[in-house]
Coordinates of C-alpha atoms in Angstrom, one line a residue:
M1 CA 50.0 5.6 23.5
I2 CA 52.5 6.3 26.1
A3 CA 53.8 3.3 28.1
P4 CA 53.8 4.1 32.3
L5 CA 56.9 3.3 33.7
P6 CA 56.8 0.5 36.7
L7 CA 56.5 2.4 39.6
A8 CA 59.6 0.9 42.1
R9 CA 58.0 -1.7 44.6
K10 CA 58.2 -1.0 47.8
A11 CA 60.3 -3.5 48.4
D12 CA 63.1 -2.0 45.8
L13 CA 63.0 1.4 48.6
P14 CA 65.8 1.3 50.6
A15 CA 64.6 0.2 54.0
P16 CA 64.6 2.4 57.2
S17 CA 67.9 2.7 58.3
S18 CA 68.5 1.5 62.3
D19 CA 70.9 4.4 62.7
R20 CA 68.5 7.7 62.7
G21 CA 71.4 10.5 62.6
T22 CA 69.9 11.4 59.3
A23 CA 66.1 11.0 59.9
G24 CA 64.1 14.6 59.5
T25 CA 67.3 16.3 58.0
L26 CA 67.1 17.7 54.3
L27 CA 69.8 17.8 52.4
R28 CA 70.3 20.4 49.1
F29 CA 72.1 19.0 46.2
I30 CA 72.6 19.7 42.9
T31 CA 73.3 18.1 40.0
C32 CA 75.7 18.9 37.0
G33 CA 78.1 18.3 34.9
S34 CA 78.4 18.5 30.6
V35 CA 75.5 19.0 28.3
D36 CA 73.9 15.7 27.6
D37 CA 75.1 13.8 30.9
G38 CA 71.7 13.2 31.6
K39 CA 71.4 15.2 34.7
S40 CA 67.4 15.5 33.9
T41 CA 66.6 12.3 33.6
L42 CA 68.3 11.7 36.3
I43 CA 66.2 13.6 38.8
G44 CA 62.9 12.7 36.8
R45 CA 63.7 8.8 37.7
L46 CA 64.4 9.6 41.5
L47 CA 61.0 11.6 41.6
H48 CA 59.2 8.9 39.9
D49 CA 60.8 6.2 41.8
T50 CA 60.5 7.9 44.9
R51 CA 56.7 8.3 44.4
A52 CA 57.0 12.3 44.5
I53 CA 55.0 12.8 41.6
A54 CA 51.5 13.9 41.7
S55 CA 49.0 12.0 39.5
D56 CA 48.3 15.2 37.4
Q57 CA 51.6 16.1 37.3
M58 CA 52.0 11.9 35.9
A59 CA 48.9 12.6 33.1
Q60 CA 50.5 16.2 32.2
L61 CA 54.0 13.6 31.5
A62 CA 52.2 11.7 29.6
T63 CA 50.9 14.5 27.3
D64 CA 54.1 16.4 27.0
S65 CA 56.4 13.4 26.1
R66 CA 53.8 12.3 23.7
R67 CA 54.4 16.0 22.4
V68 CA 58.1 17.2 22.8
G69 CA 59.3 14.0 24.2
T70 CA 62.5 11.7 23.2
Q71 CA 61.6 8.7 24.1
G72 CA 59.5 7.0 22.0
D73 CA 56.4 5.6 23.3
A74 CA 58.1 5.9 27.1
L75 CA 57.2 8.3 29.5
D76 CA 60.3 11.2 28.7
L77 CA 61.4 11.9 32.6
A78 CA 63.4 14.7 31.8
L79 CA 60.5 16.6 30.9
L80 CA 60.1 16.8 35.0
V81 CA 62.3 19.2 35.1
D82 CA 62.8 20.8 32.0
G83 CA 59.8 22.9 31.9
L84 CA 60.6 26.2 29.5
A85 CA 59.9 25.7 25.7
A86 CA 63.7 27.1 24.7
E87 CA 64.7 23.9 27.2
R88 CA 62.6 21.2 25.2
E89 CA 63.0 22.7 22.1
Q90 CA 66.5 22.2 22.3
G91 CA 66.8 19.2 24.8
I92 CA 69.5 21.4 26.7
T93 CA 68.7 23.2 30.6
I94 CA 68.9 26.4 30.6
D95 CA 67.8 27.5 34.0
V96 CA 68.3 26.1 37.0
A97 CA 65.3 24.3 38.2
Y98 CA 64.4 22.9 42.0
R99 CA 62.6 19.7 42.7
Y100 CA 61.3 18.5 46.9
F101 CA 61.3 14.8 47.4
S102 CA 61.5 12.9 50.7
T103 CA 61.8 9.4 52.1
E104 CA 61.1 7.9 55.1
R105 CA 65.0 8.7 55.9
R106 CA 65.5 13.1 54.6
S107 CA 64.2 15.1 53.1
F108 CA 66.0 16.7 49.6
I109 CA 65.9 19.7 47.7
V110 CA 67.7 19.2 43.9
A111 CA 68.3 21.8 41.9
D112 CA 68.6 21.2 37.9
T113 CA 71.6 22.9 36.3
P114 CA 72.6 23.9 32.9
G115 CA 75.9 21.7 31.7
H116 CA 76.0 24.2 28.4
E117 CA 79.5 26.5 29.1
Q118 CA 77.0 29.5 28.1
Y119 CA 75.1 28.7 30.8
T120 CA 77.5 27.9 33.7
R121 CA 76.7 31.3 35.6
N122 CA 73.5 29.7 36.7
M123 CA 75.2 26.3 37.2
V124 CA 77.0 28.6 40.3
T125 CA 73.6 30.1 41.4
G126 CA 72.7 26.2 42.1
A127 CA 75.6 25.2 44.2
S128 CA 76.3 28.4 46.0
T129 CA 72.9 26.9 48.6
A130 CA 74.1 22.9 48.1
D131 CA 75.4 20.5 50.2
L132 CA 76.9 18.0 47.7
A133 CA 77.4 17.4 44.1
I134 CA 76.4 15.3 41.9
I135 CA 78.8 15.2 38.9
L136 CA 77.3 13.4 36.4
I137 CA 79.5 11.6 33.3
D138 CA 77.9 10.1 30.4
A139 CA 79.5 6.6 30.6
R140 CA 80.9 7.0 26.6
K141 CA 82.3 10.2 26.7
G142 CA 84.3 9.9 29.8
V143 CA 85.4 13.6 32.0
L144 CA 85.0 16.4 29.9
T145 CA 85.9 20.2 30.1
Q146 CA 82.4 21.1 31.6
T147 CA 82.8 18.5 34.2
R148 CA 86.0 19.8 35.4
R149 CA 85.1 23.3 35.3
H150 CA 81.9 22.3 37.3
S151 CA 83.6 19.6 39.5
W152 CA 86.4 23.0 40.6
L153 CA 83.7 25.5 40.4
A154 CA 81.5 23.4 43.2
H155 CA 85.3 22.9 45.4
L156 CA 85.6 26.5 45.0
I157 CA 81.5 27.1 46.7
G158 CA 82.7 25.0 49.0
V159 CA 80.7 21.9 48.6
R160 CA 82.9 19.5 50.3
S161 CA 80.3 16.3 49.4
L162 CA 80.7 15.2 45.8
V163 CA 78.9 11.6 44.0
L164 CA 80.6 10.9 40.4
A165 CA 77.1 9.2 38.8
V166 CA 78.9 7.6 35.7
N167 CA 75.3 7.5 33.5
K168 CA 74.2 5.6 30.7
M169 CA 76.1 2.5 31.7
D170 CA 73.0 1.0 29.6
L171 CA 74.7 2.8 26.1
I172 CA 78.1 0.8 27.3
G173 CA 76.9 -2.7 27.8
H174 CA 77.7 -2.1 32.0
D175 CA 81.2 -2.2 31.2
Q176 CA 83.2 -2.1 34.2
A177 CA 86.6 -1.3 33.2
R178 CA 85.2 1.4 31.1
F179 CA 83.8 2.2 34.8
D180 CA 87.0 1.9 36.1
G181 CA 88.7 3.7 33.9
I182 CA 86.7 7.3 34.1
V183 CA 86.7 7.4 37.8
A184 CA 90.1 6.6 37.5
D185 CA 90.8 9.5 35.3
Y186 CA 88.2 11.6 37.2
R187 CA 90.3 11.1 40.7
A188 CA 93.7 12.0 39.0
F189 CA 92.0 15.8 38.5
A190 CA 89.7 15.9 41.9
D191 CA 93.1 15.3 43.7
S192 CA 94.9 17.7 41.7
I193 CA 92.7 20.7 42.6
G194 CA 92.2 19.5 45.9
I195 CA 88.7 17.5 46.3
A196 CA 89.3 15.4 49.1
A197 CA 86.7 12.4 48.6
V198 CA 84.3 11.2 45.8
T199 CA 81.9 8.5 46.0
A200 CA 81.2 7.1 42.3
I201 CA 78.5 5.4 41.5
P202 CA 77.7 3.1 38.1
V203 CA 73.9 4.2 37.0
S204 CA 71.7 4.6 33.9
G205 CA 68.9 7.5 35.0
L206 CA 67.2 5.8 31.7
T207 CA 66.8 2.5 33.1
G208 CA 66.3 3.4 36.6
A209 CA 69.9 1.1 37.8
N210 CA 71.2 1.4 40.5
V211 CA 69.6 4.9 41.3
I212 CA 67.2 2.9 43.8
A213 CA 67.6 -0.4 43.9
P214 CA 71.0 -2.6 42.4
S215 CA 70.7 -3.4 39.2
P216 CA 71.6 -7.3 38.3
E217 CA 73.4 -5.9 35.7
L218 CA 75.8 -3.8 37.7
A219 CA 76.5 -7.1 40.0
W220 CA 79.8 -6.4 40.2
Y221 CA 79.6 -3.0 41.7
T222 CA 78.8 -3.6 45.7
G223 CA 78.2 -0.6 46.9
P224 CA 75.0 1.7 47.9
T225 CA 72.4 2.9 45.3
L226 CA 72.3 6.2 44.0
L227 CA 69.3 7.4 47.0
A228 CA 71.6 5.3 49.8
H229 CA 73.7 7.6 49.4
L230 CA 72.1 10.6 49.8
E231 CA 70.4 9.6 52.1
T232 CA 73.2 8.4 54.5
V233 CA 75.4 11.5 53.8
P234 CA 75.9 13.1 56.8
V235 CA 75.3 16.8 56.7
D236 CA 76.6 19.9 58.8
T237 CA 73.8 21.4 60.3
D238 CA 75.9 22.4 63.4
R239 CA 78.9 24.0 61.6
A240 CA 77.3 27.1 61.8
A241 CA 75.6 26.9 65.3
A242 CA 79.0 26.3 66.6
G243 CA 81.0 29.1 64.7
P244 CA 81.3 32.7 66.5
F245 CA 78.1 34.9 67.0
R246 CA 77.8 36.5 63.4
M247 CA 74.8 38.6 62.6
P248 CA 74.7 41.0 59.3
V249 CA 71.9 43.7 59.9
Q250 CA 69.2 44.3 57.4
W251 CA 67.1 46.3 59.0
V252 CA 66.6 48.9 62.1
N253 CA 63.3 48.9 63.2
R254 CA 62.5 51.7 65.3
P255 CA 58.4 51.3 65.4
G256 CA 58.2 54.1 68.7
P257 CA 60.8 56.6 70.4
E258 CA 61.2 53.6 73.0
F259 CA 62.0 50.8 70.7
R260 CA 65.5 50.5 68.6
G261 CA 66.1 47.1 67.3
F262 CA 68.5 45.4 64.5
A263 CA 66.9 42.5 62.7
G264 CA 68.8 40.2 60.9
M265 CA 69.2 36.4 60.4
I266 CA 72.3 35.2 61.9
A267 CA 74.6 34.1 60.3
S268 CA 76.8 32.1 62.7
G269 CA 77.1 31.3 66.5
T270 CA 74.5 31.8 69.5
V271 CA 73.5 34.8 71.3
R272 CA 72.3 35.6 74.9
P273 CA 71.1 38.3 76.6
G274 CA 74.2 40.3 78.7
D275 CA 76.4 39.0 75.8
A276 CA 79.0 41.6 74.5
I277 CA 79.2 42.6 71.2
R278 CA 81.1 44.4 68.7
V279 CA 79.8 46.2 65.9
V280 CA 81.9 45.8 62.2
P281 CA 83.2 47.6 60.6
S282 CA 82.5 50.9 63.1
G283 CA 84.0 48.6 66.3
R284 CA 81.4 50.1 68.5
M285 CA 81.2 48.0 71.8
S286 CA 77.9 47.0 73.3
T287 CA 76.0 44.4 74.8
V288 CA 72.7 42.6 74.4
A289 CA 69.7 43.8 76.5
R290 CA 66.9 41.5 74.6
I291 CA 66.5 39.3 71.9
A292 CA 63.1 40.0 70.1
G293 CA 61.5 37.4 67.8
F294 CA 58.1 36.1 66.7
D295 CA 56.5 35.4 69.9
G296 CA 58.1 37.3 73.2
D297 CA 61.5 37.7 74.2
R298 CA 64.3 34.9 73.4
E299 CA 66.6 33.6 76.1
F300 CA 68.8 32.5 73.3
A301 CA 68.8 32.4 69.0
R302 CA 71.3 30.6 67.1
A303 CA 72.4 30.7 63.5
G304 CA 69.5 30.2 61.0
E305 CA 67.4 32.0 63.0
S306 CA 65.9 35.7 62.7
V307 CA 65.7 38.4 65.3
T308 CA 65.6 41.4 66.6
L309 CA 68.3 42.9 68.9
L310 CA 67.9 45.4 71.7
L311 CA 71.2 47.0 73.0
A312 CA 72.6 48.8 76.3
D313 CA 73.6 51.8 74.6
E314 CA 72.4 53.9 71.7
V315 CA 75.5 52.7 69.1
D316 CA 75.8 54.0 65.5
C317 CA 74.5 50.5 63.5
S318 CA 72.2 50.1 60.4
R319 CA 71.8 48.1 57.5
G320 CA 75.0 46.9 55.9
D321 CA 77.0 46.3 59.7
V322 CA 77.5 43.2 61.4
I323 CA 76.8 42.8 64.8
A324 CA 79.7 40.1 66.5
A325 CA 81.2 38.6 69.0
A326 CA 82.9 41.5 71.0
D327 CA 86.1 39.0 71.6
D328 CA 85.8 37.2 67.9
A329 CA 84.4 39.8 65.2
P330 CA 84.8 39.6 61.5
E331 CA 87.5 41.6 60.0
S332 CA 87.3 45.2 58.2
G333 CA 88.5 46.7 55.3
H334 CA 88.7 47.4 51.9
H335 CA 91.8 45.7 50.1
F336 CA 91.6 41.8 49.6
S337 CA 92.6 39.3 46.9
A338 CA 89.1 37.2 45.5
T339 CA 89.1 34.6 43.4
L340 CA 86.5 35.2 40.7
V341 CA 84.2 33.3 38.7
W342 CA 82.8 35.8 35.8
M343 CA 79.6 35.5 34.6
D344 CA 79.0 38.3 32.1
D345 CA 78.8 38.3 28.3
A346 CA 81.4 41.3 28.9
P347 CA 84.6 40.9 30.2
L348 CA 86.3 42.8 33.2
V349 CA 87.2 46.1 32.7
P350 CA 89.9 46.6 35.7
A351 CA 89.7 50.1 37.9
R352 CA 86.0 50.2 36.4
G353 CA 83.3 50.7 39.3
Y354 CA 80.8 48.0 40.2
L355 CA 79.0 47.6 43.1
L356 CA 80.1 45.1 45.3
K357 CA 77.0 42.9 47.7
L358 CA 78.1 41.0 50.3
G359 CA 75.7 39.6 52.9
T360 CA 73.3 42.8 53.5
Q361 CA 76.4 45.3 52.4
T362 CA 76.4 47.2 49.3
V363 CA 79.7 49.3 48.1
G364 CA 81.8 50.3 45.4
A365 CA 84.3 48.3 44.3
T366 CA 87.0 48.4 41.9
I367 CA 88.9 45.1 40.4
A368 CA 92.5 45.1 39.6
P369 CA 93.6 43.6 36.4
P370 CA 94.0 39.8 37.1
A371 CA 96.9 38.1 38.8
Y372 CA 95.7 34.8 36.5
V373 CA 93.0 32.9 35.1
V374 CA 93.1 29.1 35.8
D375 CA 93.5 26.9 32.5
V376 CA 90.2 23.9 34.5
N377 CA 91.7 21.7 31.8
T378 CA 95.3 21.5 33.6
Q379 CA 95.2 23.6 36.2
A380 CA 98.0 26.5 34.6
E381 CA 98.0 29.8 36.1
L382 CA 97.7 32.0 33.2
P383 CA 98.8 35.7 32.5
A384 CA 95.7 37.6 31.6
T385 CA 94.8 41.3 31.9
T386 CA 91.3 40.5 32.3
L387 CA 88.4 38.2 32.6
R388 CA 85.2 36.6 29.9
L389 CA 82.2 34.6 30.3
N390 CA 83.6 31.5 32.6
D391 CA 86.9 32.3 33.5
I392 CA 87.7 31.8 36.8
G393 CA 90.3 34.2 38.2
I394 CA 92.4 35.5 40.7
A395 CA 92.2 39.3 41.5
D396 CA 92.6 41.7 44.3
V397 CA 89.4 44.0 45.3
R398 CA 89.4 47.8 46.6
T399 CA 86.3 48.5 47.9
D400 CA 85.0 52.5 48.4
Q401 CA 84.7 52.2 52.1
P402 CA 85.7 49.4 54.4
I403 CA 83.5 46.7 54.9
A404 CA 83.4 43.4 57.7
F405 CA 84.2 39.8 56.2
T406 CA 85.8 36.3 56.4
P407 CA 87.7 34.4 54.2
Y408 CA 85.7 32.4 52.0
A409 CA 86.7 29.2 53.6
E410 CA 85.2 30.2 57.0
G411 CA 81.8 30.8 55.4
A412 CA 80.1 32.0 52.7
D413 CA 78.0 34.6 54.2
L414 CA 80.4 36.6 54.9
G415 CA 83.1 35.8 52.5
G416 CA 81.1 35.3 49.7
F417 CA 80.3 38.0 47.4
I418 CA 79.1 39.2 43.6
L419 CA 79.8 42.0 41.7
I420 CA 76.9 44.2 39.7
D421 CA 77.4 46.1 37.1
R422 CA 76.2 49.4 37.6
D423 CA 75.0 50.4 34.0
T424 CA 73.1 47.1 33.3
N425 CA 72.3 45.9 36.2
A426 CA 73.6 42.7 35.3
T427 CA 75.8 40.0 38.1
A428 CA 78.6 40.1 36.5
A429 CA 80.7 38.1 38.6
A430 CA 80.7 35.5 41.8
G431 CA 83.4 35.8 44.5
M432 CA 84.8 34.1 47.2
I433 CA 87.6 35.8 48.9
R434 CA 91.1 34.5 49.9
H435 CA 92.5 37.2 52.5
A436 CA 93.0 40.8 53.1
H437 CA 94.9 43.1 52.5
R438 CA 96.8 44.6 55.1
R439 CA 97.9 48.1 55.5
A440 CA 100.7 50.0 55.4
T441 CA 100.8 50.2 59.6
N442 CA 101.7 53.5 59.8
V443 CA 99.4 55.0 56.9
H444 CA 96.7 56.6 58.3
W445 CA 94.0 59.2 57.4
E446 CA 94.8 62.8 58.8
A447 CA 91.8 64.9 59.8
A448 CA 92.1 67.8 58.3
Q449 CA 91.4 71.2 60.6
V450 CA 90.5 73.2 57.6
T451 CA 87.2 71.8 55.9
R452 CA 86.3 71.5 52.2
E453 CA 83.1 74.0 53.3
A454 CA 85.5 76.1 55.2
H455 CA 88.3 76.6 52.4
A456 CA 84.9 77.2 50.1
R457 CA 83.5 79.8 52.3
Q458 CA 86.4 81.9 52.2
K459 CA 86.5 81.9 48.1
G460 CA 82.5 83.1 48.7
Q461 CA 81.6 79.9 46.4
V462 CA 80.4 76.1 47.0
A463 CA 82.6 73.5 45.4
K464 CA 81.1 71.9 43.0
V465 CA 82.7 69.6 39.4
L466 CA 81.1 70.6 35.8
W467 CA 81.6 67.6 34.2
F468 CA 81.6 67.9 30.3
T469 CA 81.0 64.6 27.9
G470 CA 80.5 64.3 24.6
L471 CA 82.0 62.4 21.3
S472 CA 85.6 63.6 20.1
G473 CA 84.5 66.9 18.2
A474 CA 81.4 67.9 20.7
G475 CA 82.9 70.6 21.7
K476 CA 83.5 70.2 25.7
S477 CA 86.9 71.8 25.6
T478 CA 86.1 74.8 23.6
I479 CA 82.7 75.1 25.8
A480 CA 84.2 74.2 29.1
N481 CA 87.0 77.3 28.1
L482 CA 84.4 79.8 27.9
V483 CA 82.3 78.2 31.3
E484 CA 85.6 79.2 33.0
Q485 CA 86.5 82.5 31.7
R486 CA 82.5 83.3 32.7
L487 CA 83.5 82.3 36.0
H488 CA 86.7 84.1 36.3
A489 CA 84.8 86.9 35.2
L490 CA 82.4 86.6 38.3
G491 CA 85.4 86.5 40.4
R492 CA 84.8 82.7 41.1
H493 CA 87.6 80.7 41.7
S494 CA 88.1 77.8 38.8
F495 CA 90.7 75.2 37.0
L496 CA 89.8 73.5 34.4
L497 CA 90.8 69.8 33.9
D498 CA 91.5 68.7 29.8
G499 CA 91.5 65.1 28.9
D500 CA 93.9 66.0 25.9
N501 CA 96.4 68.2 28.4
L502 CA 96.2 65.4 31.2
R503 CA 97.2 62.4 29.2
H504 CA 100.8 64.8 28.6
G505 CA 101.6 64.4 32.3
L506 CA 98.7 62.7 34.9
S507 CA 98.1 60.2 32.1
R508 CA 101.3 59.6 29.8
D509 CA 101.4 55.8 30.6
L510 CA 97.5 55.1 29.6
G511 CA 96.3 53.9 26.0
F512 CA 92.9 53.6 25.4
S513 CA 91.5 50.5 25.8
P514 CA 88.3 50.1 28.0
A515 CA 90.8 49.3 31.4
D516 CA 92.7 52.6 30.5
R517 CA 90.3 55.0 30.2
A518 CA 88.7 53.8 33.3
E519 CA 91.8 54.2 35.1
N520 CA 91.9 58.1 33.6
I521 CA 88.7 58.6 34.2
R522 CA 89.6 57.2 38.2
R523 CA 92.7 59.4 38.5
V524 CA 90.9 62.8 37.0
G525 CA 88.2 61.4 39.4
E526 CA 90.6 61.4 42.3
V527 CA 92.2 65.2 40.9
A528 CA 88.5 66.9 41.1
K529 CA 87.8 65.2 43.9
L530 CA 90.8 66.9 46.0
M531 CA 90.8 70.5 44.5
T532 CA 87.3 70.3 45.5
E533 CA 88.1 69.9 49.1
A534 CA 90.3 73.1 48.6
G535 CA 87.5 74.9 47.4
L536 CA 87.9 74.6 43.3
I537 CA 85.0 74.9 41.4
V538 CA 86.6 72.2 39.0
L539 CA 85.4 71.8 35.3
T540 CA 86.8 69.1 33.5
A541 CA 86.5 67.9 29.3
L542 CA 87.3 64.4 28.5
I543 CA 85.1 62.3 26.6
S544 CA 84.4 59.5 29.3
P545 CA 82.5 57.5 27.0
F546 CA 81.2 55.1 30.0
R547 CA 78.2 55.9 32.5
A548 CA 80.1 53.9 35.5
E549 CA 83.2 55.4 35.2
R550 CA 81.1 58.8 35.3
D551 CA 78.9 57.4 38.2
A552 CA 82.1 56.1 39.9
V553 CA 83.0 59.9 40.2
R554 CA 80.0 61.4 41.7
Q555 CA 80.0 59.0 44.1
L556 CA 83.3 60.4 45.0
L557 CA 81.5 63.9 45.8
P558 CA 79.1 65.1 48.4
P559 CA 75.5 64.8 46.8
G560 CA 74.4 67.5 44.5
A561 CA 78.9 68.2 44.4
F562 CA 78.6 66.0 40.8
I563 CA 76.9 68.3 38.3
E564 CA 77.0 66.2 34.6
I565 CA 77.2 68.8 31.0
F566 CA 76.2 66.4 28.0
V567 CA 77.5 67.8 24.9
D568 CA 74.9 66.4 22.2
A569 CA 76.4 66.3 19.2
P570 CA 75.8 63.6 16.6
L571 CA 78.3 61.6 15.2
E572 CA 78.0 63.2 11.3
V573 CA 78.1 66.4 13.2
A574 CA 81.6 66.0 14.8
E575 CA 82.8 64.1 12.6
A576 CA 82.8 66.9 10.0
R577 CA 84.1 69.1 12.7
D578 CA 87.1 67.4 13.2
A579 CA 89.8 69.3 12.6
K580 CA 92.5 66.6 13.5
G581 CA 91.3 64.4 11.3
L582 CA 91.3 61.9 14.1
Y583 CA 88.1 60.2 13.0
A584 CA 89.5 59.6 9.2
K585 CA 92.0 57.8 10.9
A586 CA 89.7 55.5 12.7
R587 CA 88.4 54.5 9.8
S588 CA 90.9 53.7 8.1
G589 CA 92.6 52.0 10.6
E590 CA 95.6 54.1 11.6
I591 CA 93.6 54.5 15.1
A592 CA 92.1 51.9 17.4
E593 CA 89.8 51.4 19.8
F594 CA 88.5 55.2 18.7
T595 CA 85.0 56.1 20.6
G596 CA 82.5 56.5 17.7
I597 CA 83.9 54.7 15.8
S598 CA 85.5 51.2 16.8
S599 CA 84.6 51.9 20.4
P600 CA 81.2 52.9 21.9
Y601 CA 80.1 55.9 23.4
E602 CA 77.8 56.1 26.3
A603 CA 75.0 59.4 26.3
P604 CA 73.9 60.2 29.7
H605 CA 70.6 59.1 30.6
S606 CA 69.4 62.0 32.7
P607 CA 72.2 64.5 32.4
D608 CA 72.1 67.8 35.0
I609 CA 72.7 70.3 31.8
R610 CA 72.1 69.2 28.3
V611 CA 74.0 71.2 25.3
D612 CA 72.3 70.7 21.8
T613 CA 75.7 72.0 19.8
T614 CA 73.2 71.6 16.3
R615 CA 70.9 74.1 17.9
E616 CA 72.9 76.0 20.4
S617 CA 76.2 77.8 19.9
A618 CA 79.1 77.5 22.0
E619 CA 79.6 81.0 23.6
A620 CA 74.9 80.5 24.1
A621 CA 75.6 77.3 25.8
A622 CA 78.5 78.7 28.2
A623 CA 76.5 81.6 29.2
R624 CA 73.3 79.1 29.5
I625 CA 76.0 76.9 31.7
V626 CA 77.0 80.1 33.9
E627 CA 73.8 81.1 34.6
Q628 CA 72.8 77.4 36.4
V629 CA 75.8 77.2 38.2
I630 CA 75.7 80.7 39.4
G631 CA 71.3 79.9 40.5
I632 CA 72.6 76.0 42.2
W633 CA 75.2 77.8 44.4
S634 CA 73.2 81.2 44.9
Y635 CA 71.7 80.2 47.7
D636 CA 74.6 78.5 49.4
L637 CA 77.1 81.8 49.5

């Protein structure tokens, strides 16, 4: 039979403070640290001893403790937050678990975050909204690598209140000397990364010592209990409201011709009717005519509130733009330095196109090779060519269009972003903007007087890019050459960019690593775009093995201007056709990172044209492609 734990007596709970400064406030905090430091048990203890567990939950906990618990005949409090089957089987936290509880002084939302290095990405998710972090340390083990990593991540993300909870004090006989040594080690690390203040508290989540009430075994400790500290630590709820007005636009509300409002949540500051505003990044100016709320027009609105703003002028403003105070608007640009926490199993591929989501803005972005990665143990800045899972690095980011942003130190709403893999939609990294890179003031876009359309009209055609992709030996160059010959015979103006030829000039400095392949495609895409600006029909014949790079080129061009032609040949067929013997060299190890052998090829999901070279000759395929090309363009001529 599972023995119930004694509930905390009323006398054990901290008395309400005479200072009501924290009464009614909400504190969001996380627990983090290394594997098996006792995070889930500590949270379970807080929930149990603050009487936040309903009777039916207690009954279920008793049942679960008998079935999968680790505490023998006692309740296993960790099961209150370890809800996944895999967590209970392995005895580790995998996902982020949120729990709510309250006392007479304050309400709390606590996130139990994983300690295992593999799930560091989930810890970042939990820390992104936290006011405070409890860094747990197993008193038997001391400061570990994951302790340092989580501390650094919490600091980077902007969590300024840290509690060092030295847990499992009961397992070291409540030894003060051991506690003092751990605290000294941690403070030395904290000082080295700029953590200004840490509150150290000895506890035992299993026995409840110093969690809610002081413990006689820890009589040498004279500071607050964990709960007492959580109840009284200041929360800067007014910081956002005191900042300059900024509201990312989530939606343009047009219920009728007489109403055009811009809806969103105010990230910082206060706004009133009559205030002058600037739309970023366009820079257009106007004034606030009305503030529409759920209950009618408002006299003002402040940070954290969702409202709809009506402006005095018909300015161009859409989702992703930021409406800001006219005299204190955020920066806008497309090139900045950022701290990246890599969260994907697949490493960073510099020059590959990713999606960048910041606030309500979603744009294309490329990442330069990192300047360095940080060793979380020594704080050394190590050279690197990429970022791998859990790496923390500094890199330059370029977006394909200007965005509104601020340094992360000024606020997470416009300073924090995520990178998304275009192909898998997985979150690849969390980023924190450090500072903008200023472009030279004498470099500007020059508006061409003769447009792309005018160039193409002069040639009697519509400019397009025919992008031939497929394995080496599939027949891309052969078919592309035949297509260009037919187009030339029909009087069309075209140019063929062949992958092998480009490697002799434009891309002669590049190898065949994923990063170099991505840069090669970026260069070819930019050249193809310039050629279409001259009104040409551009044909490219490149392996271009990655979907993300091909999609990035598509994004450079107007809708419908990129025609993806998949020259499809099974690997064994392409290998049999290999007159150059490249596949044989790749299989023998003479050629590294060869597509189809030691490097993957990602076939198009929905190509515009597919050529099955096992069923269709090169001549027939070229004729069909030209027929479809002429059909595509005839109505535009």
